[in-house]
Short mmCIF file of C-alpha atoms and ligand atoms in Angstrom, two decimals:
data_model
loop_
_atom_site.label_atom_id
_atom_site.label_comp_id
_atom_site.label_asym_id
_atom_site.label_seq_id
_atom_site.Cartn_x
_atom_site.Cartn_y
_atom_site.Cartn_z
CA UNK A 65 125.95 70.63 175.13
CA UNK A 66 127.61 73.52 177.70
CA UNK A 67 130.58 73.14 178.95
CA UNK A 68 130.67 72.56 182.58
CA UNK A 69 131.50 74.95 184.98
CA UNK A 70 131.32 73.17 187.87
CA UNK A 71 133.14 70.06 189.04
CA UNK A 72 131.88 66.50 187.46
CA UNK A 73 132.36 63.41 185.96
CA UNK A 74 130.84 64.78 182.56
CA UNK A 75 130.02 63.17 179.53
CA UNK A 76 131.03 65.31 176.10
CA UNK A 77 130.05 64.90 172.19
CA UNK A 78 133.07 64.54 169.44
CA UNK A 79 132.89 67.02 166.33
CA UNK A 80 131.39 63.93 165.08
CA UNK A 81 128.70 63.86 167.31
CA UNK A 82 130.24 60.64 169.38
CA UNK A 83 129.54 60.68 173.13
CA UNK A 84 133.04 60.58 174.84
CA UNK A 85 132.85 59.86 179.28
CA UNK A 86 136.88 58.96 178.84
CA UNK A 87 137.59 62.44 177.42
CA UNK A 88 138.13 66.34 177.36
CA UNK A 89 136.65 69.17 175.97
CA UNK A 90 139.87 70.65 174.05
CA UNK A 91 140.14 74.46 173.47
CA UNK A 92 143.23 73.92 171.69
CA UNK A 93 145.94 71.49 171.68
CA UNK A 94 149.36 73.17 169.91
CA UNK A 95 153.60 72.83 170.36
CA UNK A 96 154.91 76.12 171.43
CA UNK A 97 157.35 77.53 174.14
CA UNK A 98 156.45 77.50 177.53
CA UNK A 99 156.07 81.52 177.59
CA UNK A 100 155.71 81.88 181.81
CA UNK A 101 157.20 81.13 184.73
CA UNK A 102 160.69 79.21 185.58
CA UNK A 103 160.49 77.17 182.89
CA UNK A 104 159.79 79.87 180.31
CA UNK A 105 161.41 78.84 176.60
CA UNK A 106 161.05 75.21 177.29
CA UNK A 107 159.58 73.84 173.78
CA UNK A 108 156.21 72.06 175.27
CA UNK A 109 153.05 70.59 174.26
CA UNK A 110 150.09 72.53 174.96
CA UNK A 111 146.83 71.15 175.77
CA UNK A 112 143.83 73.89 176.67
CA UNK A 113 140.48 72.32 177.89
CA UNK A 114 137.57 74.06 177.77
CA UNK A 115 135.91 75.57 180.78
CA UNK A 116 136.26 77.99 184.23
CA UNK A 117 134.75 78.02 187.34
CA UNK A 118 135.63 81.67 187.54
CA UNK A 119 135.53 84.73 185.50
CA UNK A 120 138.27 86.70 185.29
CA UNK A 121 138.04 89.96 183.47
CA UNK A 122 141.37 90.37 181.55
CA UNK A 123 140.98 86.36 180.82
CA UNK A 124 143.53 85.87 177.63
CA UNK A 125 141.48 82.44 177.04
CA UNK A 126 137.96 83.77 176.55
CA UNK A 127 136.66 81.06 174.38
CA UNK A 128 137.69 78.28 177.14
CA UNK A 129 135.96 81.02 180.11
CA UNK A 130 133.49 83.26 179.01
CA UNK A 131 132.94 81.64 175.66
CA UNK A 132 133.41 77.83 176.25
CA UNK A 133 133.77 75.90 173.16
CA UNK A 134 132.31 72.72 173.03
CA UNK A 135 134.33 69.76 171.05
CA UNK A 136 135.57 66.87 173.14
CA UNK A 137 138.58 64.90 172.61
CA UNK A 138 138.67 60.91 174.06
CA UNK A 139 141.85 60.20 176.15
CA UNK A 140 143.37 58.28 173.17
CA UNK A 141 143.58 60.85 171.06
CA UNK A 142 144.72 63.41 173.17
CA UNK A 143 147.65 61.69 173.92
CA UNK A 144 148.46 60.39 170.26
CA UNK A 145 147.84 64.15 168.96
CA UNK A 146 150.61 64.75 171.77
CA UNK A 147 152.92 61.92 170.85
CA UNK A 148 153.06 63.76 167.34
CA UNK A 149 155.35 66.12 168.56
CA UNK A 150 158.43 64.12 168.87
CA UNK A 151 160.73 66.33 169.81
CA UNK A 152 158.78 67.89 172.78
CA UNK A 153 159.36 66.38 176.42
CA UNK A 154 157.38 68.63 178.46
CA UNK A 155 153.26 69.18 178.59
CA UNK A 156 151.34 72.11 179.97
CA UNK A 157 147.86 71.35 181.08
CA UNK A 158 145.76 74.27 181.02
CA UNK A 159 142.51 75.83 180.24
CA UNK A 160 140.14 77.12 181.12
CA UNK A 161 140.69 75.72 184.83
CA UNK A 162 141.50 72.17 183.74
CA UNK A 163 141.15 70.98 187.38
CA UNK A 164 137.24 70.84 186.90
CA UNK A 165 137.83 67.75 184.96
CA UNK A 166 138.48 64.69 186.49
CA UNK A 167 139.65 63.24 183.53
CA UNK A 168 142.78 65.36 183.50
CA UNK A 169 143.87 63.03 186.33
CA UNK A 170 143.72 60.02 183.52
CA UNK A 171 145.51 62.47 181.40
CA UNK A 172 147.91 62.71 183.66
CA UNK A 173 148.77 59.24 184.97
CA UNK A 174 149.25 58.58 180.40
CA UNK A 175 151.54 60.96 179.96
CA UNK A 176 153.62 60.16 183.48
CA UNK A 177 153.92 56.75 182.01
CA UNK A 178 155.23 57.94 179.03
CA UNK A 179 157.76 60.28 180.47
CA UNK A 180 156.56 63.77 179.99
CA UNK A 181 157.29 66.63 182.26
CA UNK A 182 154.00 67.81 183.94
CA UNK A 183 153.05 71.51 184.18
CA UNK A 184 149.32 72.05 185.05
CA UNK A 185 148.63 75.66 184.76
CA UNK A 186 145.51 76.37 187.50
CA UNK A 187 143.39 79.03 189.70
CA UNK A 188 144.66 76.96 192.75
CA UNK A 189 140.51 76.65 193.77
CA UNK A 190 140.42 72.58 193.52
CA UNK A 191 143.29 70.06 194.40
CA UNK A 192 143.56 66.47 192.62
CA UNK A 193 146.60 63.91 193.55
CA UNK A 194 147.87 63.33 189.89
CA UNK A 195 150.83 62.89 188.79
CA UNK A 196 152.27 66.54 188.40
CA UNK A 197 155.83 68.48 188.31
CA UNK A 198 154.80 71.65 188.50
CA UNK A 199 152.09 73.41 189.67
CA UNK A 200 152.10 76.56 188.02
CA UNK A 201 149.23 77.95 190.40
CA UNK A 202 148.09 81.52 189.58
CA UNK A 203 145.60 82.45 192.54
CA UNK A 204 143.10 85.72 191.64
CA UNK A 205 143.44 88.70 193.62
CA UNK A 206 140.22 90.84 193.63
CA UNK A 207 141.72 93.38 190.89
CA UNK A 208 140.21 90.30 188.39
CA UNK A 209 137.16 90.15 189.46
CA UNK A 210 134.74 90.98 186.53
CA UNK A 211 132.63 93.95 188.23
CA UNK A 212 129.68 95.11 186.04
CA UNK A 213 132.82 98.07 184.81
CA UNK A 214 135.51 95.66 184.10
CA UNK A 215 132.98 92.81 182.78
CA UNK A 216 134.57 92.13 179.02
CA UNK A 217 130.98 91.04 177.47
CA UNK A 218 129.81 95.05 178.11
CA UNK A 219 131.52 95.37 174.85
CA UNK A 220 130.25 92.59 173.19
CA UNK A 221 127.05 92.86 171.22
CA UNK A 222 124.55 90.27 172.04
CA UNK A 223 123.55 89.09 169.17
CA UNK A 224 126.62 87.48 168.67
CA UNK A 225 126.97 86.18 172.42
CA UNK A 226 126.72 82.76 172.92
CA UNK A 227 126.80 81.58 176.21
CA UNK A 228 123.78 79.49 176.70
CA UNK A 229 124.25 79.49 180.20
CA UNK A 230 124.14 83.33 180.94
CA UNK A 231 121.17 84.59 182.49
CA UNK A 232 118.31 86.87 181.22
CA UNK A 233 117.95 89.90 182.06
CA UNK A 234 120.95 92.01 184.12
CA UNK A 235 123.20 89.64 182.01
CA UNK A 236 122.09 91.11 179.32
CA UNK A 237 122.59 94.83 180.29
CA UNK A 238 125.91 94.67 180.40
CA UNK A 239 127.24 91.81 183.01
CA UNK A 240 128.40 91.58 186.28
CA UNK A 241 126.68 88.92 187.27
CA UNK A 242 129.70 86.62 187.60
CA UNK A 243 131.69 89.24 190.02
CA UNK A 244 129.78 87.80 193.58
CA UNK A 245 130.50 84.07 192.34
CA UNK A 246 134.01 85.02 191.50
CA UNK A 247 134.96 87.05 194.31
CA UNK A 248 133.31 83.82 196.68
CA UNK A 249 135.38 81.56 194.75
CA UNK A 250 138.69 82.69 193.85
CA UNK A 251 140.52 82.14 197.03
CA UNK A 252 140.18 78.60 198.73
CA UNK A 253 143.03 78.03 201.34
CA UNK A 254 143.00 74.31 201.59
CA UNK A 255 143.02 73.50 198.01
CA UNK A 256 145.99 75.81 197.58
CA UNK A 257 147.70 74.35 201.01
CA UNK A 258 147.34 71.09 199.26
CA UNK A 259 148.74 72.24 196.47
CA UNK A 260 151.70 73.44 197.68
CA UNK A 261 152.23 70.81 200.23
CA UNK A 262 152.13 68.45 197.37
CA UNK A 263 153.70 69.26 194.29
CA UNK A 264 156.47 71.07 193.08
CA UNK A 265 155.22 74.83 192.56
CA UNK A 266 155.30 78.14 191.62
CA UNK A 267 152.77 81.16 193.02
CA UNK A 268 152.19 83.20 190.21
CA UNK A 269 150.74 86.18 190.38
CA UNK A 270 148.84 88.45 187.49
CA UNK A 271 149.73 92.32 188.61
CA UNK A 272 148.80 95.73 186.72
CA UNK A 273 150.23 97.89 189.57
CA UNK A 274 151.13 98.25 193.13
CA UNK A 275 147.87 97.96 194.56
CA UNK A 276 147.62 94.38 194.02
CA UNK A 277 150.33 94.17 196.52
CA UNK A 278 148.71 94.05 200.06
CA UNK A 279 146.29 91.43 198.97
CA UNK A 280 149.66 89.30 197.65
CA UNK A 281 151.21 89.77 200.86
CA UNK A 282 148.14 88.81 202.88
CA UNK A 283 147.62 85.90 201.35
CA UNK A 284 150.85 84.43 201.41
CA UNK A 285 151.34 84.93 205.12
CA UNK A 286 147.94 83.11 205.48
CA UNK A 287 149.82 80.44 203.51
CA UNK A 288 152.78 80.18 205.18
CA UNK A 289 150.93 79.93 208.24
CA UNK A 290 149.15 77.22 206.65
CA UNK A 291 151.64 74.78 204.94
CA UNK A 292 154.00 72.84 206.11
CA UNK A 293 156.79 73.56 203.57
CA UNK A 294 158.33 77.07 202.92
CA UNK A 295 157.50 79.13 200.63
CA UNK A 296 160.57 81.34 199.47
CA UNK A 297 160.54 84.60 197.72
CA UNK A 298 161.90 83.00 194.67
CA UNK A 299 158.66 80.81 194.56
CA UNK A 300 156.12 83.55 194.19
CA UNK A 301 156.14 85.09 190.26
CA UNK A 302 154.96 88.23 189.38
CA UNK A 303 153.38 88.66 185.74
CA UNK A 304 152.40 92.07 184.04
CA UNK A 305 149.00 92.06 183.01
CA UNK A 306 148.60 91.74 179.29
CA UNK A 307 147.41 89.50 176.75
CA UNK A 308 148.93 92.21 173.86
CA UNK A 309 152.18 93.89 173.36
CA UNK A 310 150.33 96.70 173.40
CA UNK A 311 149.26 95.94 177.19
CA UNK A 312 151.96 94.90 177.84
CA UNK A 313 154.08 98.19 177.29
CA UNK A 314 152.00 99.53 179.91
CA UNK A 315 152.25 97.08 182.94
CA UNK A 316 155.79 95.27 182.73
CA UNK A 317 158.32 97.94 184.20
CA UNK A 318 156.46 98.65 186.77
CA UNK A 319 155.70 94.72 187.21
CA UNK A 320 159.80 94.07 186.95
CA UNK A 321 160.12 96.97 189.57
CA UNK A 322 157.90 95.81 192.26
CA UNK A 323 159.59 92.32 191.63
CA UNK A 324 162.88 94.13 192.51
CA UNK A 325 161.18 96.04 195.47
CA UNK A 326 159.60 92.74 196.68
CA UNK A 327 161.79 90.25 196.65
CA UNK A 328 159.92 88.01 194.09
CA UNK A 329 160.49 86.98 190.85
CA UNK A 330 159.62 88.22 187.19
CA UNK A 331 158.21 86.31 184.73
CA UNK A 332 157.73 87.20 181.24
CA UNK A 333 155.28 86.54 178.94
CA UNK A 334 157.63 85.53 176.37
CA UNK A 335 154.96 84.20 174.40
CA UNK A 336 153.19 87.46 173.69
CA UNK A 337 156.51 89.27 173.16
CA UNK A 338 156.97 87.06 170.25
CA UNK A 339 153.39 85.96 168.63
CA UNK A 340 151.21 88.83 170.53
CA UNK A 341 147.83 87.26 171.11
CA UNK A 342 147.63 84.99 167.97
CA UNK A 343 145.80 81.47 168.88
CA UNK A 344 147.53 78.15 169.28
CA UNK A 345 151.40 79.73 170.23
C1 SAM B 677 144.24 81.26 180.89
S1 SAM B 677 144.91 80.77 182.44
C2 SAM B 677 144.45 79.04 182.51
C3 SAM B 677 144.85 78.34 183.79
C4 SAM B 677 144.07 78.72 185.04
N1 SAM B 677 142.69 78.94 184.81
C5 SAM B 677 144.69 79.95 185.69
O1 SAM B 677 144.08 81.02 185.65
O2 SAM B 677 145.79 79.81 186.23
C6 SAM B 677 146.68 80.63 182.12
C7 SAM B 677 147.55 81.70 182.74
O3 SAM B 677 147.30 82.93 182.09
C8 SAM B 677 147.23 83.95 183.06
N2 SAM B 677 146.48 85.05 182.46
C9 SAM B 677 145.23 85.03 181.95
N3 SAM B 677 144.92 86.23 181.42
C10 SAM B 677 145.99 87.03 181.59
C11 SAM B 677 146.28 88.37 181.26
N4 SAM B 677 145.39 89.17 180.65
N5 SAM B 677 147.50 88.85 181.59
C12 SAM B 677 148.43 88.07 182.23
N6 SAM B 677 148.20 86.79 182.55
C13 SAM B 677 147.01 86.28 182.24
C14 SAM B 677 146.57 83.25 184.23
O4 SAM B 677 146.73 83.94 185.44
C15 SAM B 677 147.31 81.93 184.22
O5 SAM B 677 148.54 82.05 184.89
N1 2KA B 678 153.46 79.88 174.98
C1 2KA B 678 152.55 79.84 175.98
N2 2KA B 678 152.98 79.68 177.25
C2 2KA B 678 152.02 79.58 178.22
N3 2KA B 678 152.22 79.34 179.54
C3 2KA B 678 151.01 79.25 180.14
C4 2KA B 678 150.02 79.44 179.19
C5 2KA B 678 148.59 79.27 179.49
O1 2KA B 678 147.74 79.78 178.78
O2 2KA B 678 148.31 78.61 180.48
C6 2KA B 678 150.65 79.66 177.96
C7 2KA B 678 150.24 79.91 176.62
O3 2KA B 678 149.06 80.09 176.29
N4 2KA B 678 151.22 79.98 175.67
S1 SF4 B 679 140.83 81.40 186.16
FE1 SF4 B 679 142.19 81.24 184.38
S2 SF4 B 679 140.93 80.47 182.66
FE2 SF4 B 679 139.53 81.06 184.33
S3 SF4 B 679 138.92 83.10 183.75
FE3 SF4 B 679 140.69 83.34 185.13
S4 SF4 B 679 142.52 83.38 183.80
FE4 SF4 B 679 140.79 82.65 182.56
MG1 MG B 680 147.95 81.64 177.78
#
């Protein structure tokens, strides 16, 4: 069964073919350091649903985007797989967008009563009132959007593609056809507005160069004009592009520079620096 794309109360098979409705679908659930943002370093428990409702290009999670992976995970043993870790106090929700899932909100309210630190890494396009400490929010600016150029299945022969979802035809020529929903999804005001009126946050921001600065700038007057709480400079993150070393040689200084130039912070990606783009770290 797909992975849903869209936002439901869904209904997901086990590797053992059990039906789950009090569950997940789990990309990958691993101990690390948090590797972005102002808590970078902080040892943490990762947990990676499966599943996007948008399509960015350079995504470093293919398999939970482009490529969603299918096992689910009930609530139970999510959090016991979690507990294992004994020595970590903090958990970073992520995908995939893991806000398409209402069951992260269950999720959520468990490990709140157990005494985790929340971070829920999202695309900022859907709000849910869970229990959360920081919303790492990373809204797209159009430089993702996966035109029929930048689409990363173009490279991908078909045969091996597996996305049952993905159109005939133009889909298979190449791509593109996410770029229109993308670009009419990425940006939703409100849901942000809420976000940031509720929750402890950070704005950050994925940049390869200096044109993605205009669109940053626009968008966070539009949100200051919108929400009732400030947002500072310190708030709003910029992170280089780059899911290798390799990329990231190219984009960081100049990243770090317009972070100077701005006003804003730099974040790292500490986690590439030190495992490149191997799974689970
Ligand atoms: C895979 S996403 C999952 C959470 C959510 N869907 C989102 O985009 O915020 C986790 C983080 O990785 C960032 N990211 C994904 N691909 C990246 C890349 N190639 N370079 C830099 N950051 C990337 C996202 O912007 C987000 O901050
Ligand atoms: N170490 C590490 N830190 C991270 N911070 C956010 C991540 C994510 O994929 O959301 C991530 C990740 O994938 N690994
Ligand atoms: S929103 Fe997040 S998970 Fe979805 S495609 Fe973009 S970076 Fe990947
Ligand atoms: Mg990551």
């Amino acid at each position: 069964m797909p992975v849903s794309d869209s936002v439901d109360r869904e209904v997901g098979t086990t590797a053992d073919g059990e039906d789950v409705t009090d569950g997940l679908p789990i990309n990958e659930l691993f101990y690390s350091l948090q590797g972005e943002g102002t808590l970078a370093g902080v040892p943490s428990v990762f947990v990676r649903t499966s599943g996007c409702n948008l399509r960015c290009w350079f995504c470093d999670s293919y398999h939970t985007s482009w490529e969603p992976t299918h096992a689910w995970l009930d609530l139970e043993a999510i959090v016991a797989e979690i507990e294992s870790y004994d020595r970590a106090e903090h958990v970073v929700l992520t995908g995939g967008e893991p806000m398409i899932h209402e069951t992260c909100v269950d999720l959520l309210e468990a490990l709140e009563e157990r005494g985790y630190h929340t971070t829920v890494e999202t695309n900022g396009t859907i709000f849910r009132d869970a229990p959360i400490d920081l919303a790492s929010i990373s809204p797209k600016l159009e430089s993702s959007t996966p035109t029929p150029e930048r689409d990363p299945r173009s490279e991908i022969p078909e045969e091996s593609r597996s996305d049952e979802r993905r159109p005939t035809g133009a889909a298979n020529q190449g791509g593109g056809e996410w770029a229109e929903r993308h670009e009419n999804d990425r940006i939703d005001l409100e849901a942000l507005t809420d976000l940031i009126e509720s929750y402890d946050f950070q704005l950050k921001f994925v940049v390869t160069d200096e044109e993605d600065m205009p669109e940053i700038l626009e968008l966070l007057a539009d949100l200051r004009d919108a929400a009732a709480v400030p947002i500072r400079g310190d708030d709003v993150l910029l992170m280089p592009e780059g899911a290798t070393r390799e990329r990231l040689e190219e984009t960081r200084a100049e990243v770090a520079q317009l972070a100077m130039d701005y006003g804003f912070r730099y974040t790292p990606r500490l986690h590439v620096d030190l495992w490149n783009d191997a799974p689970e770290t």
